[in-house]
């Protein structure tokens, strides 16, 4: 079946431009995560949605970063007035079907990651 | 957030077993031990997880110390396709994943 897809795969932006990165999660997954991965580092959490509700945005580095998931499926990460330090790979992951979340008594579900969007700010 | 520690890099010969260690010094009683790996130019992918007992699946085996302060991911017969960065993570429920810098595994043909 289809996995998590992200678009575009590569984006070059001039400093100060706004960018929008799209994530299509696995159909039926209620949880959606965004991570940022700098070169040579592990991914770092940005924000988390359960359906359309943004339950945690503690990892967003500044108010220039904004994420939405208006219908509980596709999500968009928007970065306004991009800076060079925003250059990174942005990863999206999804997990949990509605059934497993409702009956969730154990403490595990794997996250499925997309291939990422590599953003380069020049 | 719980943080794990791993060696920065390891090398192994092709078709030999690989043992990737991880220290879980701050793991809580409810955390599961998860392993993910990231192949070049791809997003991370789940490998295996466990709580207290050793676990096997088609990709790997996971050995967990009795005190849960350490674990070892075992690839029984490494292939070139296993070259990746391997991350061990303490994780509970539907929380975010907290990645460290991982172990970069190089497979020597």
mmCIF file of N, CA, C and O in Angstrom, chain A residues 25-102:
data_model
loop_
_atom_site.group_PDB
_atom_site.id
_atom_site.type_symbol
_atom_site.label_atom_id
_atom_site.label_comp_id
_atom_site.label_asym_id
_atom_site.label_seq_id
_atom_site.Cartn_x
_atom_site.Cartn_y
_atom_site.Cartn_z
ATOM 1 N N UNK A 25 -0.142 11.607 4.770
ATOM 2 C CA UNK A 25 0.109 10.454 5.642
ATOM 3 C C UNK A 25 -0.549 9.198 5.090
ATOM 4 O O UNK A 25 -1.299 9.247 4.103
ATOM 5 N N UNK A 26 -0.290 8.088 5.732
ATOM 6 C CA UNK A 26 -0.947 6.836 5.371
ATOM 7 C C UNK A 26 -2.441 6.987 5.684
ATOM 8 O O UNK A 26 -2.814 7.487 6.756
ATOM 9 N N UNK A 27 -3.275 6.548 4.746
ATOM 10 C CA UNK A 27 -4.720 6.700 4.896
ATOM 11 C C UNK A 27 -5.201 6.032 6.185
ATOM 12 O O UNK A 27 -4.853 4.880 6.480
ATOM 13 N N UNK A 28 -5.985 6.772 6.959
ATOM 14 C CA UNK A 28 -6.521 6.213 8.199
ATOM 15 C C UNK A 28 -5.682 6.495 9.427
ATOM 16 O O UNK A 28 -6.146 6.276 10.550
ATOM 17 N N UNK A 29 -4.471 6.963 9.258
ATOM 18 C CA UNK A 29 -3.634 7.280 10.415
ATOM 19 C C UNK A 29 -4.092 8.588 11.045
ATOM 20 O O UNK A 29 -4.223 9.601 10.385
ATOM 21 N N UNK A 30 -4.287 8.552 12.362
ATOM 22 C CA UNK A 30 -4.809 9.739 13.030
ATOM 23 C C UNK A 30 -3.691 10.634 13.555
ATOM 24 O O UNK A 30 -3.881 11.823 13.741
ATOM 25 N N UNK A 31 -2.523 10.076 13.809
ATOM 26 C CA UNK A 31 -1.418 10.861 14.365
ATOM 27 C C UNK A 31 -0.462 11.264 13.261
ATOM 28 O O UNK A 31 -0.132 10.448 12.390
ATOM 29 N N UNK A 32 -0.010 12.499 13.316
ATOM 30 C CA UNK A 32 0.935 13.002 12.326
ATOM 31 C C UNK A 32 1.965 13.856 13.033
ATOM 32 O O UNK A 32 1.641 14.707 13.858
ATOM 33 N N UNK A 33 3.231 13.602 12.719
ATOM 34 C CA UNK A 33 4.361 14.288 13.343
ATOM 35 C C UNK A 33 5.201 14.965 12.258
ATOM 36 O O UNK A 33 5.368 14.427 11.166
ATOM 37 N N UNK A 34 5.765 16.113 12.595
ATOM 38 C CA UNK A 34 6.788 16.755 11.769
ATOM 39 C C UNK A 34 8.098 16.780 12.558
ATOM 40 O O UNK A 34 8.108 17.081 13.758
ATOM 41 N N UNK A 35 9.185 16.469 11.860
ATOM 42 C CA UNK A 35 10.527 16.511 12.439
ATOM 43 C C UNK A 35 11.438 17.314 11.517
ATOM 44 O O UNK A 35 11.225 17.372 10.313
ATOM 45 N N UNK A 36 12.477 17.894 12.103
ATOM 46 C CA UNK A 36 13.497 18.617 11.337
ATOM 47 C C UNK A 36 14.829 17.905 11.544
ATOM 48 O O UNK A 36 15.185 17.576 12.681
ATOM 49 N N UNK A 37 15.552 17.663 10.456
ATOM 50 C CA UNK A 37 16.840 16.960 10.568
ATOM 51 C C UNK A 37 17.941 17.792 9.930
ATOM 52 O O UNK A 37 17.988 17.951 8.704
ATOM 53 N N UNK A 38 18.819 18.315 10.768
ATOM 54 C CA UNK A 38 19.987 19.035 10.272
ATOM 55 C C UNK A 38 21.043 18.022 9.822
ATOM 56 O O UNK A 38 21.032 16.854 10.245
ATOM 57 N N UNK A 39 21.954 18.480 8.996
ATOM 58 C CA UNK A 39 22.985 17.596 8.440
ATOM 59 C C UNK A 39 23.797 16.932 9.552
ATOM 60 O O UNK A 39 24.285 17.607 10.458
ATOM 61 N N UNK A 40 23.886 15.606 9.524
ATOM 62 C CA UNK A 40 24.694 14.879 10.493
ATOM 63 C C UNK A 40 24.053 14.682 11.850
ATOM 64 O O UNK A 40 24.685 14.146 12.769
ATOM 65 N N UNK A 41 22.810 15.117 11.987
ATOM 66 C CA UNK A 41 22.106 14.985 13.271
ATOM 67 C C UNK A 41 20.905 14.060 13.135
ATOM 68 O O UNK A 41 20.453 13.774 12.024
ATOM 69 N N UNK A 42 20.377 13.606 14.263
ATOM 70 C CA UNK A 42 19.138 12.866 14.243
ATOM 71 C C UNK A 42 17.953 13.812 14.076
ATOM 72 O O UNK A 42 18.066 15.014 14.336
ATOM 73 N N UNK A 43 16.813 13.291 13.652
ATOM 74 C CA UNK A 43 15.621 14.138 13.519
ATOM 75 C C UNK A 43 15.221 14.730 14.862
ATOM 76 O O UNK A 43 15.351 14.075 15.900
ATOM 77 N N UNK A 44 14.714 15.964 14.830
ATOM 78 C CA UNK A 44 14.209 16.629 16.035
ATOM 79 C C UNK A 44 12.742 16.985 15.841
ATOM 80 O O UNK A 44 12.344 17.502 14.801
ATOM 81 N N UNK A 45 11.962 16.727 16.875
ATOM 82 C CA UNK A 45 10.528 16.932 16.850
ATOM 83 C C UNK A 45 10.178 18.401 16.657
ATOM 84 O O UNK A 45 10.781 19.294 17.260
ATOM 85 N N UNK A 46 9.175 18.637 15.796
ATOM 86 C CA UNK A 46 8.645 19.989 15.619
ATOM 87 C C UNK A 46 7.235 20.112 16.186
ATOM 88 O O UNK A 46 6.960 20.953 17.041
ATOM 89 N N UNK A 47 6.310 19.250 15.684
ATOM 90 C CA UNK A 47 4.924 19.396 16.083
ATOM 91 C C UNK A 47 4.169 18.100 15.844
ATOM 92 O O UNK A 47 4.625 17.224 15.100
ATOM 93 N N UNK A 48 2.989 17.971 16.500
ATOM 94 C CA UNK A 48 2.204 16.741 16.469
ATOM 95 C C UNK A 48 0.717 17.062 16.357
ATOM 96 O O UNK A 48 0.214 17.949 17.035
ATOM 97 N N UNK A 49 0.045 16.315 15.479
ATOM 98 C CA UNK A 49 -1.400 16.413 15.296
ATOM 99 C C UNK A 49 -2.060 15.082 15.637
ATOM 100 O O UNK A 49 -1.536 14.020 15.308
ATOM 101 N N UNK A 50 -3.219 15.178 16.256
ATOM 102 C CA UNK A 50 -4.111 14.019 16.356
ATOM 103 C C UNK A 50 -5.370 14.419 15.612
ATOM 104 O O UNK A 50 -6.103 15.317 16.057
ATOM 105 N N UNK A 51 -5.618 13.768 14.503
ATOM 106 C CA UNK A 51 -6.630 14.234 13.546
ATOM 107 C C UNK A 51 -6.315 15.688 13.177
ATOM 108 O O UNK A 51 -5.184 15.983 12.806
ATOM 109 N N UNK A 52 -7.280 16.597 13.296
ATOM 110 C CA UNK A 52 -7.017 17.985 12.890
ATOM 111 C C UNK A 52 -6.473 18.826 14.041
ATOM 112 O O UNK A 52 -6.079 19.984 13.835
ATOM 113 N N UNK A 53 -6.431 18.285 15.233
ATOM 114 C CA UNK A 53 -6.002 19.055 16.397
ATOM 115 C C UNK A 53 -4.483 19.021 16.562
ATOM 116 O O UNK A 53 -3.884 17.946 16.608
ATOM 117 N N UNK A 54 -3.905 20.183 16.674
ATOM 118 C CA UNK A 54 -2.465 20.290 16.912
ATOM 119 C C UNK A 54 -2.232 20.231 18.424
ATOM 120 O O UNK A 54 -2.453 21.205 19.138
ATOM 121 N N UNK A 55 -1.830 19.075 18.913
ATOM 122 C CA UNK A 55 -1.731 18.857 20.347
ATOM 123 C C UNK A 55 -0.396 19.278 20.945
ATOM 124 O O UNK A 55 -0.295 19.471 22.158
ATOM 125 N N UNK A 56 0.628 19.389 20.133
ATOM 126 C CA UNK A 56 1.945 19.744 20.659
ATOM 127 C C UNK A 56 2.700 20.499 19.574
ATOM 128 O O UNK A 56 2.897 19.962 18.486
ATOM 129 N N UNK A 57 3.059 21.722 19.854
ATOM 130 C CA UNK A 57 3.887 22.481 18.911
ATOM 131 C C UNK A 57 5.123 23.012 19.617
ATOM 132 O O UNK A 57 5.706 24.015 19.204
ATOM 133 N N UNK A 58 5.522 22.317 20.652
ATOM 134 C CA UNK A 58 6.629 22.787 21.475
ATOM 135 C C UNK A 58 7.968 22.790 20.753
ATOM 136 O O UNK A 58 8.885 23.480 21.175
ATOM 137 N N UNK A 59 8.088 22.023 19.673
ATOM 138 C CA UNK A 59 9.355 21.942 18.971
ATOM 139 C C UNK A 59 9.533 22.968 17.859
ATOM 140 O O UNK A 59 10.626 23.078 17.298
ATOM 141 N N UNK A 60 8.502 23.715 17.549
ATOM 142 C CA UNK A 60 8.630 24.719 16.485
ATOM 143 C C UNK A 60 9.631 25.777 16.934
ATOM 144 O O UNK A 60 9.473 26.377 17.994
ATOM 145 N N UNK A 61 10.675 26.040 16.131
ATOM 146 C CA UNK A 61 11.776 26.886 16.609
ATOM 147 C C UNK A 61 11.435 28.373 16.712
ATOM 148 O O UNK A 61 12.118 29.080 17.454
ATOM 149 N N UNK A 62 10.460 28.831 15.981
ATOM 150 C CA UNK A 62 10.101 30.254 16.059
ATOM 151 C C UNK A 62 8.686 30.430 15.534
ATOM 152 O O UNK A 62 8.086 29.495 14.997
ATOM 153 N N UNK A 63 8.157 31.651 15.695
ATOM 154 C CA UNK A 63 6.801 31.897 15.192
ATOM 155 C C UNK A 63 6.778 32.022 13.676
ATOM 156 O O UNK A 63 5.720 32.267 13.091
ATOM 157 N N UNK A 64 7.910 31.847 13.022
ATOM 158 C CA UNK A 64 7.891 31.806 11.551
ATOM 159 C C UNK A 64 7.417 30.442 11.045
ATOM 160 O O UNK A 64 7.120 30.293 9.863
ATOM 161 N N UNK A 65 7.397 29.469 11.929
ATOM 162 C CA UNK A 65 6.994 28.108 11.562
ATOM 163 C C UNK A 65 5.535 27.907 11.957
ATOM 164 O O UNK A 65 5.138 28.182 13.104
ATOM 165 N N UNK A 66 4.775 27.376 11.009
ATOM 166 C CA UNK A 66 3.345 27.162 11.241
ATOM 167 C C UNK A 66 2.936 25.861 10.560
ATOM 168 O O UNK A 66 3.356 25.600 9.434
ATOM 169 N N UNK A 67 2.149 25.035 11.229
ATOM 170 C CA UNK A 67 1.694 23.786 10.633
ATOM 171 C C UNK A 67 0.196 23.677 10.772
ATOM 172 O O UNK A 67 -0.398 24.193 11.727
ATOM 173 N N UNK A 68 -0.417 23.006 9.811
ATOM 174 C CA UNK A 68 -1.863 22.804 9.861
ATOM 175 C C UNK A 68 -2.225 21.466 9.266
ATOM 176 O O UNK A 68 -1.484 20.900 8.457
ATOM 177 N N UNK A 69 -3.398 20.979 9.668
ATOM 178 C CA UNK A 69 -3.940 19.707 9.160
ATOM 179 C C UNK A 69 -5.451 19.832 9.208
ATOM 180 O O UNK A 69 -6.124 19.190 10.010
ATOM 181 N N UNK A 70 -6.017 20.690 8.377
ATOM 182 C CA UNK A 70 -7.396 21.140 8.543
ATOM 183 C C UNK A 70 -8.465 20.049 8.472
ATOM 184 O O UNK A 70 -9.508 20.179 9.122
ATOM 185 N N UNK A 71 -8.239 18.999 7.697
ATOM 186 C CA UNK A 71 -9.252 17.957 7.569
ATOM 187 C C UNK A 71 -8.797 16.643 8.179
ATOM 188 O O UNK A 71 -9.400 15.594 7.928
ATOM 189 N N UNK A 72 -7.724 16.701 8.935
ATOM 190 C CA UNK A 72 -7.260 15.503 9.622
ATOM 191 C C UNK A 72 -6.543 14.509 8.745
ATOM 192 O O UNK A 72 -6.340 13.362 9.158
ATOM 193 N N UNK A 73 -6.158 14.924 7.539
ATOM 194 C CA UNK A 73 -5.373 14.005 6.703
ATOM 195 C C UNK A 73 -4.092 14.716 6.256
ATOM 196 O O UNK A 73 -3.110 14.700 6.997
ATOM 197 N N UNK A 74 -4.122 15.379 5.107
ATOM 198 C CA UNK A 74 -2.939 16.081 4.595
ATOM 199 C C UNK A 74 -2.525 17.189 5.563
ATOM 200 O O UNK A 74 -3.364 17.868 6.167
ATOM 201 N N UNK A 75 -1.207 17.356 5.704
ATOM 202 C CA UNK A 75 -0.685 18.421 6.557
ATOM 203 C C UNK A 75 0.288 19.285 5.764
ATOM 204 O O UNK A 75 0.961 18.803 4.841
ATOM 205 N N UNK A 76 0.342 20.554 6.128
ATOM 206 C CA UNK A 76 1.279 21.481 5.511
ATOM 207 C C UNK A 76 2.102 22.163 6.590
ATOM 208 O O UNK A 76 1.557 22.628 7.592
ATOM 209 N N UNK A 77 3.401 22.183 6.387
ATOM 210 C CA UNK A 77 4.321 22.930 7.257
ATOM 211 C C UNK A 77 4.749 24.168 6.478
ATOM 212 O O UNK A 77 5.277 24.060 5.374
ATOM 213 N N UNK A 78 4.481 25.318 7.039
ATOM 214 C CA UNK A 78 4.813 26.574 6.373
ATOM 215 C C UNK A 78 5.916 27.286 7.153
ATOM 216 O O UNK A 78 5.864 27.354 8.388
ATOM 217 N N UNK A 79 6.874 27.791 6.426
ATOM 218 C CA UNK A 79 7.944 28.572 7.036
ATOM 219 C C UNK A 79 7.932 29.943 6.365
ATOM 220 O O UNK A 79 8.070 30.050 5.141
ATOM 221 N N UNK A 80 7.758 30.958 7.171
ATOM 222 C CA UNK A 80 7.718 32.323 6.633
ATOM 223 C C UNK A 80 9.100 32.961 6.758
ATOM 224 O O UNK A 80 9.858 32.676 7.690
ATOM 225 N N UNK A 81 9.416 33.829 5.823
ATOM 226 C CA UNK A 81 10.666 34.612 5.858
ATOM 227 C C UNK A 81 11.848 33.691 6.173
ATOM 228 O O UNK A 81 12.545 33.845 7.182
ATOM 229 N N UNK A 82 12.077 32.718 5.303
ATOM 230 C CA UNK A 82 13.090 31.699 5.566
ATOM 231 C C UNK A 82 14.453 32.309 5.833
ATOM 232 O O UNK A 82 14.841 33.335 5.249
ATOM 233 N N UNK A 83 15.202 31.664 6.730
ATOM 234 C CA UNK A 83 16.557 32.033 7.088
ATOM 235 C C UNK A 83 17.484 30.867 6.742
ATOM 236 O O UNK A 83 17.033 29.721 6.601
ATOM 237 N N UNK A 84 18.773 31.160 6.662
ATOM 238 C CA UNK A 84 19.723 30.102 6.294
ATOM 239 C C UNK A 84 19.697 28.959 7.306
ATOM 240 O O UNK A 84 19.864 27.784 6.931
ATOM 241 N N UNK A 85 19.458 29.265 8.572
ATOM 242 C CA UNK A 85 19.458 28.205 9.585
ATOM 243 C C UNK A 85 18.252 27.280 9.456
ATOM 244 O O UNK A 85 18.179 26.251 10.145
ATOM 245 N N UNK A 86 17.295 27.632 8.589
ATOM 246 C CA UNK A 86 16.158 26.745 8.342
ATOM 247 C C UNK A 86 16.513 25.626 7.370
ATOM 248 O O UNK A 86 15.723 24.694 7.179
ATOM 249 N N UNK A 87 17.674 25.692 6.752
ATOM 250 C CA UNK A 87 18.100 24.647 5.810
ATOM 251 C C UNK A 87 18.224 23.328 6.555
ATOM 252 O O UNK A 87 18.966 23.223 7.546
ATOM 253 N N UNK A 88 17.488 22.338 6.087
ATOM 254 C CA UNK A 88 17.424 21.036 6.760
ATOM 255 C C UNK A 88 16.536 20.119 5.933
ATOM 256 O O UNK A 88 15.947 20.539 4.937
ATOM 257 N N UNK A 89 16.456 18.869 6.369
ATOM 258 C CA UNK A 89 15.457 17.947 5.817
ATOM 259 C C UNK A 89 14.271 17.947 6.768
ATOM 260 O O UNK A 89 14.433 17.794 7.993
ATOM 261 N N UNK A 90 13.095 18.118 6.218
ATOM 262 C CA UNK A 90 11.866 18.124 7.015
ATOM 263 C C UNK A 90 11.141 16.811 6.767
ATOM 264 O O UNK A 90 10.774 16.479 5.634
ATOM 265 N N UNK A 91 10.949 16.061 7.845
ATOM 266 C CA UNK A 91 10.371 14.723 7.785
ATOM 267 C C UNK A 91 8.977 14.721 8.385
ATOM 268 O O UNK A 91 8.722 15.378 9.402
ATOM 269 N N UNK A 92 8.107 13.974 7.757
ATOM 270 C CA UNK A 92 6.751 13.788 8.257
ATOM 271 C C UNK A 92 6.586 12.312 8.604
ATOM 272 O O UNK A 92 7.142 11.439 7.907
ATOM 273 N N UNK A 93 5.864 12.017 9.666
ATOM 274 C CA UNK A 93 5.594 10.633 10.052
ATOM 275 C C UNK A 93 4.140 10.513 10.488
ATOM 276 O O UNK A 93 3.565 11.449 11.034
ATOM 277 N N UNK A 94 3.547 9.360 10.250
ATOM 278 C CA UNK A 94 2.184 9.124 10.703
ATOM 279 C C UNK A 94 2.110 7.799 11.448
ATOM 280 O O UNK A 94 2.965 6.914 11.272
ATOM 281 N N UNK A 95 1.092 7.680 12.291
ATOM 282 C CA UNK A 95 0.912 6.433 13.038
ATOM 283 C C UNK A 95 -0.510 6.356 13.561
ATOM 284 O O UNK A 95 -1.251 7.334 13.527
ATOM 285 N N UNK A 96 -0.892 5.221 14.043
ATOM 286 C CA UNK A 96 -2.155 4.974 14.751
ATOM 287 C C UNK A 96 -3.404 5.081 13.892
ATOM 288 O O UNK A 96 -3.795 6.153 13.463
ATOM 289 N N UNK A 97 -4.063 3.962 13.705
ATOM 290 C CA UNK A 97 -5.402 4.010 13.153
ATOM 291 C C UNK A 97 -6.364 4.409 14.280
ATOM 292 O O UNK A 97 -6.025 4.332 15.456
ATOM 293 N N UNK A 98 -7.555 4.798 13.918
ATOM 294 C CA UNK A 98 -8.535 5.235 14.915
ATOM 295 C C UNK A 98 -8.840 4.106 15.892
ATOM 296 O O UNK A 98 -8.959 4.311 17.091
ATOM 297 N N UNK A 99 -8.950 2.888 15.382
ATOM 298 C CA UNK A 99 -9.267 1.760 16.258
ATOM 299 C C UNK A 99 -8.182 1.524 17.284
ATOM 300 O O UNK A 99 -8.442 1.310 18.452
ATOM 301 N N UNK A 100 -6.931 1.534 16.816
ATOM 302 C CA UNK A 100 -5.841 1.221 17.734
ATOM 303 C C UNK A 100 -5.685 2.327 18.766
ATOM 304 O O UNK A 100 -5.317 2.067 19.897
ATOM 305 N N UNK A 101 -6.003 3.555 18.389
ATOM 306 C CA UNK A 101 -5.884 4.650 19.349
ATOM 307 C C UNK A 101 -6.960 4.514 20.416
ATOM 308 O O UNK A 101 -6.708 4.701 21.594
ATOM 309 N N UNK A 102 -8.164 4.163 20.009
ATOM 310 C CA UNK A 102 -9.273 4.069 20.957
ATOM 311 C C UNK A 102 -9.048 2.934 21.940
ATOM 312 O O UNK A 102 -9.313 3.056 23.123
#
